[in-house]
Amino acid sequence: MYGAPWCRFTRAAMDYFRGRNIPAQMRDVESDPAIWDEMMARARAASIEARGIPILSVRGRVLVGFHQDEVERALED
């Protein structure tokens, strides 16, 4: 997951994953410009517009923002 520690949606996603014992790693897009560039490249490769954070990669699906129902669908696939 690409996000930032101050972002409530990033924190909500991490809480969701931790609460379900799903391994997750948050890459702070503000700590390193290379991480920001990596996030943008992944979004472009998935043909999505990254206009906010978090950007999640769930079983190969790139999702913009944290929407529990979308994450659960991706986990089921």
Coordinates of N, CA, C and O in Angstrom, one line a residue:
M1 N 0.8 -1.2 0.0 CA 0.0 0.0 0.0 C 0.9 1.2 0.0 O 1.9 1.3 0.7
Y2 N 0.5 2.2 -0.8 CA 1.2 3.5 -0.8 C 0.3 4.5 -0.1 O -0.9 4.6 -0.4
G3 N 0.9 5.2 0.8 CA 0.1 6.1 1.6 C 1.0 7.0 2.4 O 2.2 7.2 2.1
A4 N 0.4 7.6 3.5 CA 1.1 8.5 4.4 C 0.6 8.3 5.8 O -0.6 8.0 6.0
P5 N 1.5 8.4 6.8 CA 1.0 8.2 8.2 C -0.1 9.1 8.7 O -0.9 8.7 9.5
W6 N -0.2 10.3 8.1 CA -1.2 11.2 8.6 C -2.5 11.0 7.9 O -3.6 11.5 8.4
C7 N -2.6 10.2 6.9 CA -3.8 10.0 6.1 C -4.8 9.0 6.8 O -4.4 7.8 7.1
R8 N -6.0 9.5 7.1 CA -6.9 8.6 7.9 C -7.3 7.4 7.1 O -7.6 6.3 7.7
F9 N -7.4 7.5 5.8 CA -7.7 6.3 4.9 C -6.6 5.3 4.9 O -6.9 4.1 4.9
T10 N -5.4 5.8 4.9 CA -4.2 4.9 5.0 C -4.3 4.1 6.3 O -4.1 2.9 6.4
R11 N -4.5 4.9 7.4 CA -4.6 4.2 8.7 C -5.7 3.2 8.8 O -5.6 2.2 9.4
A12 N -6.9 3.6 8.2 CA -8.1 2.7 8.2 C -7.7 1.4 7.5 O -8.1 0.3 7.9
A13 N -7.1 1.5 6.3 CA -6.7 0.3 5.6 C -5.7 -0.5 6.4 O -5.9 -1.8 6.5
M14 N -4.7 0.1 7.0 CA -3.8 -0.7 7.8 C -4.5 -1.4 9.0 O -4.3 -2.5 9.3
D15 N -5.4 -0.7 9.6 CA -6.2 -1.3 10.7 C -7.0 -2.4 10.2 O -7.1 -3.5 10.9
Y16 N -7.6 -2.3 9.1 CA -8.4 -3.4 8.5 C -7.6 -4.6 8.3 O -8.0 -5.7 8.7
F17 N -6.4 -4.4 7.6 CA -5.5 -5.6 7.4 C -5.0 -6.2 8.7 O -5.0 -7.4 8.8
R18 N -4.6 -5.4 9.6 CA -4.1 -5.9 10.9 C -5.2 -6.7 11.6 O -4.9 -7.8 12.2
G19 N -6.4 -6.1 11.6 CA -7.5 -6.7 12.3 C -7.9 -8.1 11.7 O -8.5 -8.9 12.4
R20 N -7.5 -8.4 10.5 CA -7.8 -9.6 9.9 C -6.6 -10.5 9.6 O -6.6 -11.4 8.9
N21 N -5.5 -10.1 10.3 CA -4.2 -10.8 10.1 C -3.8 -11.0 8.7 O -3.3 -12.0 8.3
I22 N -4.0 -9.9 7.9 CA -3.6 -9.9 6.5 C -2.3 -9.2 6.4 O -2.3 -8.0 6.8
P23 N -1.2 -9.8 6.0 CA 0.1 -9.1 5.9 C -0.1 -7.8 5.0 O -0.6 -7.9 3.9
A24 N 0.4 -6.7 5.4 CA 0.4 -5.5 4.6 C 1.6 -4.6 5.0 O 2.0 -4.6 6.1
Q25 N 2.0 -3.9 4.0 CA 3.1 -3.0 4.2 C 2.7 -1.6 3.7 O 2.2 -1.5 2.6
M26 N 3.0 -0.6 4.4 CA 2.7 0.8 4.0 C 4.0 1.4 3.5 O 5.0 1.4 4.3
R27 N 4.0 1.9 2.3 CA 5.1 2.6 1.8 C 4.8 4.1 1.8 O 3.8 4.5 1.1
D28 N 5.5 4.9 2.6 CA 5.2 6.3 2.8 C 5.7 7.1 1.5 O 6.9 7.3 1.3
V29 N 4.7 7.6 0.8 CA 5.0 8.4 -0.4 C 5.6 9.7 -0.2 O 6.2 10.3 -1.1
E30 N 5.6 10.2 1.1 CA 6.2 11.5 1.4 C 7.6 11.3 1.9 O 8.4 12.3 1.9
S31 N 8.0 10.1 2.3 CA 9.4 10.0 2.8 C 10.5 9.8 1.7 O 11.6 10.1 2.0
D32 N 10.1 9.5 0.5 CA 11.0 9.3 -0.5 C 10.4 9.5 -1.9 O 9.4 8.8 -2.2
P33 N 10.9 10.4 -2.7 CA 10.4 10.7 -4.0 C 10.3 9.5 -4.9 O 9.4 9.4 -5.7
A34 N 11.2 8.5 -4.7 CA 11.2 7.3 -5.5 C 10.0 6.5 -5.2 O 9.4 5.8 -6.1
I35 N 9.5 6.5 -4.0 CA 8.3 5.7 -3.6 C 7.1 6.4 -4.3 O 6.2 5.7 -4.8
W36 N 7.0 7.7 -4.3 CA 6.0 8.4 -5.0 C 6.0 8.0 -6.5 O 4.9 7.7 -7.1
D37 N 7.2 8.1 -7.1 CA 7.3 7.7 -8.5 C 6.8 6.3 -8.8 O 6.2 6.0 -9.8
E38 N 7.2 5.4 -7.9 CA 6.8 4.0 -8.0 C 5.3 3.9 -8.0 O 4.7 3.1 -8.8
M39 N 4.6 4.6 -7.0 CA 3.2 4.5 -6.9 C 2.5 5.0 -8.2 O 1.6 4.4 -8.7
M40 N 3.0 6.1 -8.7 CA 2.5 6.7 -10.0 C 2.6 5.8 -11.1 O 1.7 5.6 -12.0
A41 N 3.8 5.1 -11.2 CA 4.0 4.2 -12.3 C 3.1 3.0 -12.2 O 2.6 2.5 -13.2
R42 N 2.8 2.5 -11.0 CA 1.9 1.3 -10.9 C 0.5 1.8 -11.2 O -0.2 1.0 -11.9
A43 N 0.1 3.0 -10.9 CA -1.2 3.5 -11.2 C -1.3 3.6 -12.7 O -2.3 3.1 -13.3
R44 N -0.4 4.2 -13.4 CA -0.4 4.3 -14.9 C -0.5 2.9 -15.5 O -1.2 2.7 -16.5
A45 N 0.3 2.0 -15.0 CA 0.3 0.6 -15.6 C -1.0 0.0 -15.5 O -1.4 -0.9 -16.3
A46 N -1.8 0.3 -14.4 CA -3.1 -0.2 -14.2 C -4.2 0.6 -14.9 O -5.4 0.4 -14.7
S47 N -3.8 1.7 -15.6 CA -4.7 2.6 -16.3 C -5.7 3.3 -15.3 O -6.9 3.4 -15.6
I48 N -5.2 3.7 -14.2 CA -6.0 4.4 -13.2 C -5.3 5.8 -12.9 O -4.1 5.9 -13.1
E49 N -6.1 6.7 -12.5 CA -5.6 8.0 -12.2 C -5.5 8.1 -10.7 O -6.4 7.9 -9.9
A50 N -4.2 8.2 -10.3 CA -3.9 8.3 -8.8 C -4.1 9.7 -8.4 O -3.1 10.5 -8.5
R51 N -5.2 10.1 -7.9 CA -5.5 11.4 -7.4 C -5.5 11.5 -5.9 O -5.8 12.6 -5.4
G52 N -5.2 10.5 -5.2 CA -5.1 10.5 -3.8 C -4.5 9.2 -3.3 O -4.1 8.4 -4.0
I53 N -4.4 9.2 -2.0 CA -3.9 8.0 -1.3 C -4.9 7.5 -0.3 O -5.8 8.2 0.1
P54 N -4.9 6.3 0.0 CA -3.9 5.3 -0.4 C -4.1 4.7 -1.7 O -5.3 4.7 -2.2
I55 N -3.1 4.1 -2.3 CA -3.2 3.3 -3.5 C -2.8 1.9 -3.0 O -1.8 1.7 -2.4
L56 N -3.7 0.9 -3.2 CA -3.5 -0.5 -2.7 C -3.3 -1.4 -3.8 O -3.9 -1.3 -4.9
S57 N -2.5 -2.4 -3.6 CA -2.4 -3.5 -4.5 C -2.8 -4.8 -3.8 O -2.1 -5.2 -2.8
V58 N -4.0 -5.3 -4.2 CA -4.5 -6.4 -3.5 C -4.7 -7.6 -4.5 O -5.4 -7.5 -5.4
R59 N -3.8 -8.6 -4.3 CA -3.8 -9.7 -5.2 C -3.7 -9.3 -6.7 O -4.4 -9.8 -7.5
G60 N -2.9 -8.3 -6.9 CA -2.6 -7.9 -8.3 C -3.5 -6.8 -8.7 O -3.3 -6.2 -9.8
R61 N -4.6 -6.5 -8.0 CA -5.5 -5.4 -8.4 C -5.1 -4.1 -7.7 O -4.8 -4.1 -6.5
V62 N -5.0 -3.1 -8.5 CA -4.7 -1.8 -7.9 C -6.0 -1.0 -7.6 O -6.8 -0.9 -8.5
L63 N -6.1 -0.6 -6.4 CA -7.3 0.1 -5.9 C -6.9 1.5 -5.4 O -5.9 1.7 -4.8
V64 N -7.7 2.5 -5.7 CA -7.5 3.9 -5.3 C -8.4 4.1 -4.1 O -9.6 3.9 -4.2
G65 N -7.8 4.5 -3.0 CA -8.6 4.8 -1.8 C -8.8 3.5 -1.1 O -8.6 2.4 -1.6
F66 N -9.4 3.6 0.2 CA -9.7 2.4 0.9 C -11.2 2.3 1.0 O -11.9 3.1 1.6
H67 N -11.7 1.3 0.3 CA -13.1 1.0 0.3 C -13.2 -0.5 0.7 O -12.8 -1.4 -0.2
Q68 N -13.7 -0.8 1.9 CA -13.6 -2.1 2.4 C -14.3 -3.1 1.4 O -13.7 -4.2 1.2
D69 N -15.4 -2.8 0.8 CA -16.1 -3.7 -0.1 C -15.2 -4.1 -1.3 O -15.2 -5.2 -1.7
E70 N -14.5 -3.1 -1.8 CA -13.6 -3.4 -3.0 C -12.4 -4.3 -2.5 O -12.0 -5.2 -3.3
V71 N -11.9 -4.0 -1.4 CA -10.8 -4.8 -0.9 C -11.3 -6.2 -0.7 O -10.6 -7.2 -1.1
E72 N -12.4 -6.4 -0.1 CA -12.9 -7.8 0.1 C -13.2 -8.5 -1.2 O -12.9 -9.7 -1.3
R73 N -13.7 -7.8 -2.2 CA -13.9 -8.5 -3.5 C -12.5 -8.9 -4.1 O -12.4 -10.0 -4.6
A74 N -11.5 -8.0 -4.0 CA -10.2 -8.3 -4.5 C -9.6 -9.5 -3.7 O -8.9 -10.4 -4.3
L75 N -9.8 -9.6 -2.4 CA -9.3 -10.7 -1.6 C -10.0 -12.0 -2.0 O -9.4 -13.1 -1.9
E76 N -11.2 -12.0 -2.4 CA -12.0 -13.2 -2.8 C -11.6 -13.7 -4.2 O -11.7 -14.9 -4.4
D77 N -11.1 -12.8 -5.1 CA -10.7 -13.3 -6.4 C -9.5 -14.1 -6.4 O -8.6 -14.1 -5.6

